[in-house]
Coordinates of C-alpha atoms in Angstrom, one line a residue:
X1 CA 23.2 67.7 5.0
X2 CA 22.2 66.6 1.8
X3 CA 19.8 68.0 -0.5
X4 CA 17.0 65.4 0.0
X5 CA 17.3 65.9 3.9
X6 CA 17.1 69.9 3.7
X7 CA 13.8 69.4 1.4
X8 CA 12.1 67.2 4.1
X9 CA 12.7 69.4 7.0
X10 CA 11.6 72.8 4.9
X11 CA 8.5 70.7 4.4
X12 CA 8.1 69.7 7.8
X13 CA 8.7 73.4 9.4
X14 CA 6.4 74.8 6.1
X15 CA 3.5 72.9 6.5
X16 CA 3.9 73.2 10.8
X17 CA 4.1 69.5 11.0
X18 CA 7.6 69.9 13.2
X19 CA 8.9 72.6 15.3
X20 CA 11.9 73.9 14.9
X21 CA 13.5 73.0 17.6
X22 CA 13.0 69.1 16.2
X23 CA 14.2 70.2 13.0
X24 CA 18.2 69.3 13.9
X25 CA 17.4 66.2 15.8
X26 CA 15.6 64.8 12.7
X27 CA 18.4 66.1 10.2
X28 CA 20.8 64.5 12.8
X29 CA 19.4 61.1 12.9
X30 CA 18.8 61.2 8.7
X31 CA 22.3 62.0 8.4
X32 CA 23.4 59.0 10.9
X33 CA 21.0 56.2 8.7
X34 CA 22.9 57.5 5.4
X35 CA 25.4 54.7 4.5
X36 CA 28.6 55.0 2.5
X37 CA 29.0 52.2 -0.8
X38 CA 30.9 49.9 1.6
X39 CA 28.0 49.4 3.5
X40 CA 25.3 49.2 0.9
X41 CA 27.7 46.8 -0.9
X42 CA 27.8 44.3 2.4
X43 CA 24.2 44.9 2.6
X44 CA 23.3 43.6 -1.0
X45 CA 26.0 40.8 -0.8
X46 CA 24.6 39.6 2.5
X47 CA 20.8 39.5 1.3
X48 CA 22.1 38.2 -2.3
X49 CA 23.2 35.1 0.0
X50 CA 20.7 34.6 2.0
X51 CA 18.2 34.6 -1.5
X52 CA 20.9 31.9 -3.1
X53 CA 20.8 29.6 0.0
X54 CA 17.0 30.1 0.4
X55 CA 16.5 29.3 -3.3
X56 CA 18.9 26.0 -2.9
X57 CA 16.9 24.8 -0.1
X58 CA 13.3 25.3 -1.3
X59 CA 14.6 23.9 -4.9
X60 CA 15.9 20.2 -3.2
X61 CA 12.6 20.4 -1.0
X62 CA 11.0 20.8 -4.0
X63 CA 12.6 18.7 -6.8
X64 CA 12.0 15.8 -3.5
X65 CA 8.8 14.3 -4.1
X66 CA 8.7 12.9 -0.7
X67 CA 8.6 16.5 0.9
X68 CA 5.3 17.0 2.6
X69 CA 5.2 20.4 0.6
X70 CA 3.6 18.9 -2.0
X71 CA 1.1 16.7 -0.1
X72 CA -0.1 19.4 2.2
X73 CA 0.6 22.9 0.4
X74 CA 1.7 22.8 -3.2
X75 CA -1.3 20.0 -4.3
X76 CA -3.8 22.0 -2.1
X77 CA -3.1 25.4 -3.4
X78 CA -3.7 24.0 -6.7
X79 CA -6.7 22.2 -6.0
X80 CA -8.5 25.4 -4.2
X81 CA -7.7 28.0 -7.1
X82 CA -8.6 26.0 -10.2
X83 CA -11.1 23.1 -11.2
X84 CA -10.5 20.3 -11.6
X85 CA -9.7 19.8 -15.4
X86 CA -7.4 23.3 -15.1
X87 CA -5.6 21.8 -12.3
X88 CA -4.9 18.6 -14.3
X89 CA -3.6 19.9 -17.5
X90 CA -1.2 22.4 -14.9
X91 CA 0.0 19.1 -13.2
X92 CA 0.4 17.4 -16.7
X93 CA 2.2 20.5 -18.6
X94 CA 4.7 21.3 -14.7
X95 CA 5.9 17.5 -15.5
X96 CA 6.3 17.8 -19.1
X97 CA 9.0 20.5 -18.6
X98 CA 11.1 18.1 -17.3
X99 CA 11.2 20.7 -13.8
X100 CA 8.5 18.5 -11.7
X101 CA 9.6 16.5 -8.5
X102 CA 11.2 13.2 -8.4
X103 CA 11.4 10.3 -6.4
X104 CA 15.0 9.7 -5.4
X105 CA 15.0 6.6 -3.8
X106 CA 15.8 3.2 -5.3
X107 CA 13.0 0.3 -5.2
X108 CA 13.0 -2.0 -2.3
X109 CA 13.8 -5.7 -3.5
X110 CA 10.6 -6.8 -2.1
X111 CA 8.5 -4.3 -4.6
X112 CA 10.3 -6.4 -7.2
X113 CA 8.4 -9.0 -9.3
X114 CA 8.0 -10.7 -12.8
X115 CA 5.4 -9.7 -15.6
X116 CA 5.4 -12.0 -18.6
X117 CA 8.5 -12.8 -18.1
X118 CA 9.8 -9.6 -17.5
X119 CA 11.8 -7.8 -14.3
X120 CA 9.6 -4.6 -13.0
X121 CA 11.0 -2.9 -10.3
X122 CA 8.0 -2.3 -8.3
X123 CA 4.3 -2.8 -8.5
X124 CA 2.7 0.5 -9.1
X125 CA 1.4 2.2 -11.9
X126 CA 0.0 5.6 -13.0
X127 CA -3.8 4.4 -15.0
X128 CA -4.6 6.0 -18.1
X129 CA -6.5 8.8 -18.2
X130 CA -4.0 11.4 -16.1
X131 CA -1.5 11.5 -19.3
X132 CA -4.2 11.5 -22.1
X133 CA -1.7 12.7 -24.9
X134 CA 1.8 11.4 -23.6
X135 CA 2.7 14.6 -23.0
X136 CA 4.6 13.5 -19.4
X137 CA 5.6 10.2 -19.7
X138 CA 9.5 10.3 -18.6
X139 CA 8.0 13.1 -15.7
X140 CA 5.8 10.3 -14.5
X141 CA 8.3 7.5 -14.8
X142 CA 10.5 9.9 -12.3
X143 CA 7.8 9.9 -9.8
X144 CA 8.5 6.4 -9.5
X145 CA 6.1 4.7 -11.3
X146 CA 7.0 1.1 -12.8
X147 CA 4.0 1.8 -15.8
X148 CA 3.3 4.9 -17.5
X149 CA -0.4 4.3 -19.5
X150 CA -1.0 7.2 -21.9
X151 CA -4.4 7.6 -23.5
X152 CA -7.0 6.9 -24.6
X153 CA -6.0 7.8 -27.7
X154 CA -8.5 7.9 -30.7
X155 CA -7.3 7.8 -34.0
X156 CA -8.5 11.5 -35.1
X157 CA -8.1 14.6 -32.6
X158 CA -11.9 15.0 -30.8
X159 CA -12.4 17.1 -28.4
X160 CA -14.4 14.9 -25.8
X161 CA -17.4 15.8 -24.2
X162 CA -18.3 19.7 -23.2
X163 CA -17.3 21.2 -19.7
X164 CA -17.4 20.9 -17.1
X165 CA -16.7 17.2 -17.2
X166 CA -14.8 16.4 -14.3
X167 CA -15.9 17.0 -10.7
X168 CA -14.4 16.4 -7.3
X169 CA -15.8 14.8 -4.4
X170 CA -13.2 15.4 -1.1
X171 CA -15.6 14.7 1.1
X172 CA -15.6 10.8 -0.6
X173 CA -12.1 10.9 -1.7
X174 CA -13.9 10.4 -5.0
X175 CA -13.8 12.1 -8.2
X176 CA -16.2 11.9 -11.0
X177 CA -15.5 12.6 -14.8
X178 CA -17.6 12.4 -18.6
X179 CA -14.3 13.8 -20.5
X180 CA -15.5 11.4 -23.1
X181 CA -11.6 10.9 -24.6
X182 CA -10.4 13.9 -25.5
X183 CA -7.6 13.3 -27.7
X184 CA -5.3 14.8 -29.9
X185 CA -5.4 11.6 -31.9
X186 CA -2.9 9.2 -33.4
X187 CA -0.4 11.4 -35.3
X188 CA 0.1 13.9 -32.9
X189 CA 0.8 11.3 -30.0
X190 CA 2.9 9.1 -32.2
X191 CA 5.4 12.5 -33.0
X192 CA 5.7 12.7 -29.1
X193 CA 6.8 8.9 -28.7
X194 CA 9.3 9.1 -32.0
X195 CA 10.7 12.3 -30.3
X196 CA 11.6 10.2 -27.5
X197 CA 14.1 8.0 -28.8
X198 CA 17.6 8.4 -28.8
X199 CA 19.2 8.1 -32.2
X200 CA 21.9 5.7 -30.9
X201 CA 20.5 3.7 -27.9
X202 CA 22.2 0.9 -25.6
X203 CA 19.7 0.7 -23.2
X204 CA 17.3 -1.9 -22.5
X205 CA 15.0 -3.5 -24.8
X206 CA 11.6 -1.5 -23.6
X207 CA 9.8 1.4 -25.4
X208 CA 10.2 3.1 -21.7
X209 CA 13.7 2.9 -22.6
X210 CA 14.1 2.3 -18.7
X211 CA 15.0 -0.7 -17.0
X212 CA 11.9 -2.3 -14.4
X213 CA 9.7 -0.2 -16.5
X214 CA 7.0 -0.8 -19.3
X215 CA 4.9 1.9 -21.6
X216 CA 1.8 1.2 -22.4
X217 CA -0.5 2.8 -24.3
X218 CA -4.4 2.7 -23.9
X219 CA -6.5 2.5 -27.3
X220 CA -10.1 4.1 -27.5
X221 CA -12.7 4.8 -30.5
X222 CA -13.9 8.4 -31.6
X223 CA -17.1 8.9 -30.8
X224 CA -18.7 9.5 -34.2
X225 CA -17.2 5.9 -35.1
X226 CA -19.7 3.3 -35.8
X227 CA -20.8 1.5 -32.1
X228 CA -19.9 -2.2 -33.9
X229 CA -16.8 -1.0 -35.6
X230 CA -13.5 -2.5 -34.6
X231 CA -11.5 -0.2 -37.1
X232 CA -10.4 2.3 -34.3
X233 CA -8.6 -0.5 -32.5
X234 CA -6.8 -1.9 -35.4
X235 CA -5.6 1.0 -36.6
X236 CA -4.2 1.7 -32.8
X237 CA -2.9 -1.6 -32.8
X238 CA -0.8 -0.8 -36.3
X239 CA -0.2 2.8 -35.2
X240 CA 1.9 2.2 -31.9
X241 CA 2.6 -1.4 -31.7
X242 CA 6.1 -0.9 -32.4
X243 CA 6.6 1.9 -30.0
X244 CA 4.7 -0.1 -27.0
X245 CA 4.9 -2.9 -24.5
X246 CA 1.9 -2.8 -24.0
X247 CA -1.5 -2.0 -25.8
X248 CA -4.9 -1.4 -23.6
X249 CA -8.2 -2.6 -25.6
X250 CA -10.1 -0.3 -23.6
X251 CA -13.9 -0.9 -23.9
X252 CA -15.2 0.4 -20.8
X253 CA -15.4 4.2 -20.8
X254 CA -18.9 4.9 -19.5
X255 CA -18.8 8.4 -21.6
X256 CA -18.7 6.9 -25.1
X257 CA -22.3 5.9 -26.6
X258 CA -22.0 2.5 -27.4
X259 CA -18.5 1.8 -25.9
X260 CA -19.4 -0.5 -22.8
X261 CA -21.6 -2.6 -25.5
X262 CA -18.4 -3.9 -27.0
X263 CA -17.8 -6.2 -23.9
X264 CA -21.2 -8.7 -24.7
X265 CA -19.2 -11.9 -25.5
X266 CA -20.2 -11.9 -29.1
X267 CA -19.0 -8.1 -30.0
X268 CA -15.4 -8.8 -27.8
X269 CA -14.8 -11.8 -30.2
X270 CA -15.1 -10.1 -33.1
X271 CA -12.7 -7.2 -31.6
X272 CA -10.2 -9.4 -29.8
X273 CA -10.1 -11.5 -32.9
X274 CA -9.0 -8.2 -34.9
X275 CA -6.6 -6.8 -32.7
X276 CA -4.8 -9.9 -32.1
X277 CA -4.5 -10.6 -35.6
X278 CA -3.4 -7.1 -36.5
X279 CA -0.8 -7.6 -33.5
X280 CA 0.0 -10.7 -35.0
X281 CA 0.8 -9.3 -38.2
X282 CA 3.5 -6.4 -37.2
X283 CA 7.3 -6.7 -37.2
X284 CA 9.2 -6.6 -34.1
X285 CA 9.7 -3.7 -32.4
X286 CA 13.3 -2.2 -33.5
X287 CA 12.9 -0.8 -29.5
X288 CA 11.6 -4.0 -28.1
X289 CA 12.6 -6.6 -30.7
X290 CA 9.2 -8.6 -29.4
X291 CA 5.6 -7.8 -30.3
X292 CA 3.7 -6.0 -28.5
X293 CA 1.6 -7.6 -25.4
X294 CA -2.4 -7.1 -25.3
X295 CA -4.2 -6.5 -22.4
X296 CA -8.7 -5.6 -22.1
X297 CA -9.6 -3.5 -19.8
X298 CA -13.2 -4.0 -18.3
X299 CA -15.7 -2.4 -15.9
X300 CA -16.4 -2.8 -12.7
X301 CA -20.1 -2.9 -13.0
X302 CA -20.0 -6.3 -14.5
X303 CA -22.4 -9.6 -13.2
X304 CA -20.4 -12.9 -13.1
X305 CA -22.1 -14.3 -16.0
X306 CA -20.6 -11.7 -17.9
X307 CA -17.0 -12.3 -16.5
X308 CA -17.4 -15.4 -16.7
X309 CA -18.3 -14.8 -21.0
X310 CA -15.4 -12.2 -21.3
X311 CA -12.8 -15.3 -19.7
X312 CA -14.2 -17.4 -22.0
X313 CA -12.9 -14.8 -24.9
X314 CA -10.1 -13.5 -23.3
X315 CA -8.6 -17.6 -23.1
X316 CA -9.9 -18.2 -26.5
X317 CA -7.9 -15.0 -28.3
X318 CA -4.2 -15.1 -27.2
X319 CA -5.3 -11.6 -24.9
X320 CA -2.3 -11.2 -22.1
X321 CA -3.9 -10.0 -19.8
X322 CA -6.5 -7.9 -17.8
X323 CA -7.2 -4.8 -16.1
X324 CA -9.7 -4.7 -13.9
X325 CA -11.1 -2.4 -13.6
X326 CA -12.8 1.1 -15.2
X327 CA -14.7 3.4 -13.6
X328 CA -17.9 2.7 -12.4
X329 CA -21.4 4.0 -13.3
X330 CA -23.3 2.9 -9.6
X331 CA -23.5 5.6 -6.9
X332 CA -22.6 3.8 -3.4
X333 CA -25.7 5.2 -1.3
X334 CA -22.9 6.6 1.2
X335 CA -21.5 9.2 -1.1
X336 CA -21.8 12.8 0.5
X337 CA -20.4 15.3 -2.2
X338 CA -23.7 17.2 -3.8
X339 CA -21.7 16.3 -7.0
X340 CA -22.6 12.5 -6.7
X341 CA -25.2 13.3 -9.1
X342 CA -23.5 14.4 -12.0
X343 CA -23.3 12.2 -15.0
X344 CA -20.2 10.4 -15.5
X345 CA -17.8 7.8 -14.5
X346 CA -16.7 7.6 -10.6
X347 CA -13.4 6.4 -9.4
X348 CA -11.6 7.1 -5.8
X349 CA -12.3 5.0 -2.7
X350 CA -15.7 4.2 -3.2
X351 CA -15.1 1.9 -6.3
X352 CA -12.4 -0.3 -4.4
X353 CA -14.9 -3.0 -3.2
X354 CA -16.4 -2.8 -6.8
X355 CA -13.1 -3.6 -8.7
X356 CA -11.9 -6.0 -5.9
X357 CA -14.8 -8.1 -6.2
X358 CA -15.2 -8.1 -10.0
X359 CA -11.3 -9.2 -10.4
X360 CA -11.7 -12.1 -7.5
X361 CA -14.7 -13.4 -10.2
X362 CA -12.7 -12.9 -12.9
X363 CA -9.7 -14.7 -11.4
X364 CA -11.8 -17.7 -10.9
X365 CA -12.0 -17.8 -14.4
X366 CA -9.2 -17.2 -16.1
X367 CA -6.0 -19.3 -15.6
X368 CA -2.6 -18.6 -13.6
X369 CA -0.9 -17.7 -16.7
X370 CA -2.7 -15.2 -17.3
X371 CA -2.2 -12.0 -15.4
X372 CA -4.8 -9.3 -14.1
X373 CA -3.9 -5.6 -12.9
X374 CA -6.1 -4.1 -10.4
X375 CA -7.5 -0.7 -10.1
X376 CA -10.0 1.1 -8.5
X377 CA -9.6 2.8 -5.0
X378 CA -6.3 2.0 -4.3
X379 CA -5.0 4.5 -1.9
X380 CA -2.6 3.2 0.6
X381 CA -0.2 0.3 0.8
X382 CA -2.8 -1.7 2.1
X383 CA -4.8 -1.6 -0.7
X384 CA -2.2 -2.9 -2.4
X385 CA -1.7 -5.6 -1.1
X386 CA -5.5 -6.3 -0.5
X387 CA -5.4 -6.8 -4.8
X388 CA -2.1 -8.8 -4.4
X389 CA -3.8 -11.1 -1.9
X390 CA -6.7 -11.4 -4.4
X391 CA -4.5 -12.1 -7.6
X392 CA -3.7 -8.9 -9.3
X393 CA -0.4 -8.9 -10.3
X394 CA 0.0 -5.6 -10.1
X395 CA -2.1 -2.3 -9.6
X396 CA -2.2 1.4 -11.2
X397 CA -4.0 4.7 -9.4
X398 CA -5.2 7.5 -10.6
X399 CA -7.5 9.7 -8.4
X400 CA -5.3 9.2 -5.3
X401 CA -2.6 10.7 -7.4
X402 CA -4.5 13.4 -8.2
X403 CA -5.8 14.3 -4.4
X404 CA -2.5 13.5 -2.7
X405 CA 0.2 14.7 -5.4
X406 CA 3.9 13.5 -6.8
X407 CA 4.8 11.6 -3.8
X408 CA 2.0 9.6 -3.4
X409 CA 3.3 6.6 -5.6
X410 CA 6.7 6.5 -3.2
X411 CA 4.4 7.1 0.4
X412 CA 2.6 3.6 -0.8
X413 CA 5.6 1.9 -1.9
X414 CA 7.0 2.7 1.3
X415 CA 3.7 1.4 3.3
X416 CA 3.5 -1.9 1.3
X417 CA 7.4 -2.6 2.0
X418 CA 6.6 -2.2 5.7
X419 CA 3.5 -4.8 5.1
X420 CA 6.0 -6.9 2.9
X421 CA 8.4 -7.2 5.9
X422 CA 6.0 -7.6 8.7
X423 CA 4.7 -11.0 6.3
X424 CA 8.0 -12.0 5.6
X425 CA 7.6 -12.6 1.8
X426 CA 8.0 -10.1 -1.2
X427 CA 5.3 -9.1 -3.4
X428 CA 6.2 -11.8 -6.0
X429 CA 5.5 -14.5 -3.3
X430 CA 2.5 -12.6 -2.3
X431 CA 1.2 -12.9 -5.7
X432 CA 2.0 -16.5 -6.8
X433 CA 0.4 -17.7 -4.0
X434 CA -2.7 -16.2 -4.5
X435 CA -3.0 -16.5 -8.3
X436 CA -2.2 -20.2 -7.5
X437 CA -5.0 -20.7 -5.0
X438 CA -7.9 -18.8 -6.7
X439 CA -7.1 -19.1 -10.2
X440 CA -9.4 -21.4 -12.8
X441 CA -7.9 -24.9 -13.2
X442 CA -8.4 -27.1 -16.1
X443 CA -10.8 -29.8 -14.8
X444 CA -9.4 -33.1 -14.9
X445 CA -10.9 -35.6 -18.1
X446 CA -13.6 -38.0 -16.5
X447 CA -12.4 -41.3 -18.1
X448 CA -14.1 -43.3 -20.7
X449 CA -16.4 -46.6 -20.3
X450 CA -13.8 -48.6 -21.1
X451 CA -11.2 -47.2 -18.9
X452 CA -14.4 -46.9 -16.1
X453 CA -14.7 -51.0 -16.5
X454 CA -10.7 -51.4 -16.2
X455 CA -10.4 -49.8 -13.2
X456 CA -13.4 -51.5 -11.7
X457 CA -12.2 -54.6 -12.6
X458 CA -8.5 -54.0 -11.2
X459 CA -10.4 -52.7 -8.0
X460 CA -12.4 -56.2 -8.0
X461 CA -9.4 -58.6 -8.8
X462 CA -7.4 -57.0 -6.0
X463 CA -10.2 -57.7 -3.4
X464 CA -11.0 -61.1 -4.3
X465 CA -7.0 -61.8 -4.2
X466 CA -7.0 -62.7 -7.9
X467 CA -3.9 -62.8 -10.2
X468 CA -3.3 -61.0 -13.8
X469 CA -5.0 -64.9 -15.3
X470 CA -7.8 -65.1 -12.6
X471 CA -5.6 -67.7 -10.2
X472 CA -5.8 -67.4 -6.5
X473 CA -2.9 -65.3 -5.2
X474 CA -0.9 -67.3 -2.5
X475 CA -1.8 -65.2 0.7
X476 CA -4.2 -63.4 -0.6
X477 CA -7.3 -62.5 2.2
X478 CA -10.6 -64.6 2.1
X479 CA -13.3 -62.5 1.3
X480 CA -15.6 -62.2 4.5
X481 CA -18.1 -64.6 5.6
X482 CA -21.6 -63.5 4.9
X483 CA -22.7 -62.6 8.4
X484 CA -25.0 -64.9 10.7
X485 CA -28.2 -64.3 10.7
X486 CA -29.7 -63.9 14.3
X487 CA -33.8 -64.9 13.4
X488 CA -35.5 -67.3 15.6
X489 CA -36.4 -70.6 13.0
X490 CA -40.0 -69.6 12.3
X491 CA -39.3 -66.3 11.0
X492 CA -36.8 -67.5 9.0
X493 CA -39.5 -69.9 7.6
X494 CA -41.7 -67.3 6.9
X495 CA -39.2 -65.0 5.0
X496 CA -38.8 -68.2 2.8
X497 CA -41.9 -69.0 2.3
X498 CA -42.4 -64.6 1.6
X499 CA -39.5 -65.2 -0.8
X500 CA -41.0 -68.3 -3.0
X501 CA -44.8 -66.7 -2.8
X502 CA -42.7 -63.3 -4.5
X503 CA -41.6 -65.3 -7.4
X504 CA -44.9 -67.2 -8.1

């Protein structure tokens, strides 16, 4: 008996807790459970196995963005322990590390489709907003994501509005925010998008530095800037042109004083004008070789005079393109969250009709050539393909991202292929067709007085049968005889007589 087992049966027998006729029994049975090294070593090799294999198996059901894990437990747990913004800037810093999920599947050839001239591999992208200081960009473009926007960015650090500033509304599949850009500003973001290039690169001629992908970046103003001021753009502009495809004029933050005011036709001149000429003005990208492309993004909270003014300045100021749209600042009276109150910018389901609506206006008045991108509300595959059929050329999300985690951008790939197939076109062919029929159309040049006369006369010389000199075309019909007239002989004589008395 060992030492250990002859202390705990004194105890027992001391403190009368055993009698001693139990006392050998319980010795016994200690003395049966003790194990020799041989079987303590089996026992930690077995469990050290088990661990290893469990480990392997939750690590490639997590690493699998698809797994419903992250749908229905990880995103949830996440969401119930923090707030909002904490739960963000977690999601953001897990996909920085380079350790977040990924989508492992290639594109379907139906998600395939052209912008500017350029192969994308599919049709979704990730809105600015969720990547504010492009801390994440190659985690997002792993998620599967054909456009990574980062931003806003302003060009010195601020620290946006005070919290809380973002609130969510499950109940509405809505979310509502006033971070009023928070940024880190222009340096620090710029470090992060130098320390992304490879020294020596081959690959293709993007700053995503992947093929079927672009980078964009979105450009906003710091808030002590004057309202009128263009400066903030063109120094964006200048700043990250060569390390973009795309740059994102965004005037339609709701949280900035004086932002939205920048879309009134006369003030987006002026700033169109600017950042197009600044754009104008860089070298080609060493990562690109091409200038950057420009693209405005709007609100949805727009009238149709308005769009109608900011198509007029878009075709007039060599923009690119469109996003339609921003949050919005209206409250659908069905919204059932008690935050629906709060001050700020809502996005989520509620805003899809909004957005839709403002980019079918828009569309009828810009032309084919010049694309829009749809967002607002897009949740599933068939909202999708709701913008396609309306003429967005492609669409970003944001908030459904954010409520239904890293494999929501594959789950709506995966829903719109289905739609895809059961049409029998691909995206592409969904899109042409629809920019085609509802975009604006030069209206045809009504003809001069001259040519007016010509034509009438060419229409009158081919009824009367007549020749290019006036002669009488053999074969040529008689014109018709003027018809009969069917009045008894007086009343004929009395609509003379009516007729002479009228010219007396």
């Amino acid at each position: 008996m060992s030492l250990l087992q002859r202390g705990i049966s004194q105890s027992l027998l001391r403190n009368r807790l055993i009698h001693p006729h139990h006392v050998n029994v319980v010795t016994r049975r200690c003395a049966s459970t003790s194990t020799s090294p041989a079987s303590n070593s089996w026992r930690t090799a077995a469990y050290a196995t088990v661990f290893v294999v469990s480990t392997g198996v939750f690590a490639a059901y997590y690493f699998d963005a698809r797994s419903a894990m992250h749908r229905y437990v990880l995103t949830p747990v996440l969401r119930n322990m923090f707030d909002a913004e904490t739960g963000h800037k977690i999601a953001v810093k897990v996909l920085r590390t380079g350790l977040g999920p990924t989508d492992p599947v290639a594109d379907d050839a139906r998600l395939k489709f052209q912008l500017w001239g350029e192969d994308l591999s599919n049709p979704i992208g990730i809105a600015a907003g969720f990547d504010k200081d492009g801390e994440a960009i190659d985690g997002l473009y792993d998620l599967g994501f054909s456009w990574v926007e980062i931003g806003s960015i302003t060009p010195k650090p601020q620290a946006g509005n005070p919290r809380p500033r973002v609130f969510r509304l499950p109940e509405d599949d809505a979310l509502i925010n006033r971070y009023g850009f928070p940024s880190e500003g222009h340096p620090t973001v710029l470090s992060r998008l130098l320390a992304r290039i490879p020294r020596f690169t081959t690959g293709p001629e993007r700053a995503s530095l992947r093929d079927g992908s672009m980078l964009a970046v979105n450009l906003g103003k710091n808030k002590e800037s004057p309202a009128d001021s263009i400066d903030d753009y063109v120094n964006g502009v200048r700043t990250f042109g060569p390390y973009a495809d795309v740059l994102v004029v965004n005037v339609s933050s709701p949280n900035t004083p004086g932002l939205r005011g920048l879309q009134n036709k006369d003030s987006l001149e002026k700033l169109l004008l600017g950042v197009t000429k600044a754009r104008d003005e860089l070298e080609p990208s060493v990562l690109t070789y091409r200038k950057p492309r420009l693209v405005l993004k709007i609100a949805p909270d727009l009238n149709e005079s308005q769009l109608a003014d900011i198509a007029d300045v878009v075709k007039g100021n060599s923009i690119d393109g469109v996003i339609v749209s921003n949050t919005t600042i209206q409250r659908p009276s069905h919204l059932k969250n008690a935050s629906k109150v709060e001050t700020g910018g809502l996005s989520g389901v509620p805003i899809k009709p909004l957005s839709l609506k403002a980019l079918q206006t828009l569309r009828s008045h810009l032309p084919a050539n010049i694309p829009i991108i749809g967002a607002g509300g897009i949740w599933t595959g068939q909202d999708a393909l709701d913008f396609a059929k309306a003429g967005a050329e492609m669409v970003q999300i944001y908030t459904s991202f954010g409520y239904n985690g890293v494999g929501t951008c594959r789950r709506i790939k995966d829903e719109l292929v289905q739609l895809l197939e059961n049409e029998g076109k691909s995206w592409g062919q969904i899109v042409k067709g629809a920019v085609d029929k509802h975009s604006w159309k030069e209206p045809e040049p009504k003809p001069t007085m001259v040519e007016q006369l010509k034509t009438e006369a060419e229409e009158l010389k081919s009824y009367l049968g007549l020749g290019e000199k006036g002669e009488k075309v053999e074969g040529a019909k008689e014109p018709a005889p003027a018809p009969q007239s069917e009045k008894t002989p007086g009343e004929e004589a009395e609509l003379k007589g009516a007729a002479q008395a009228s010219v007396l």
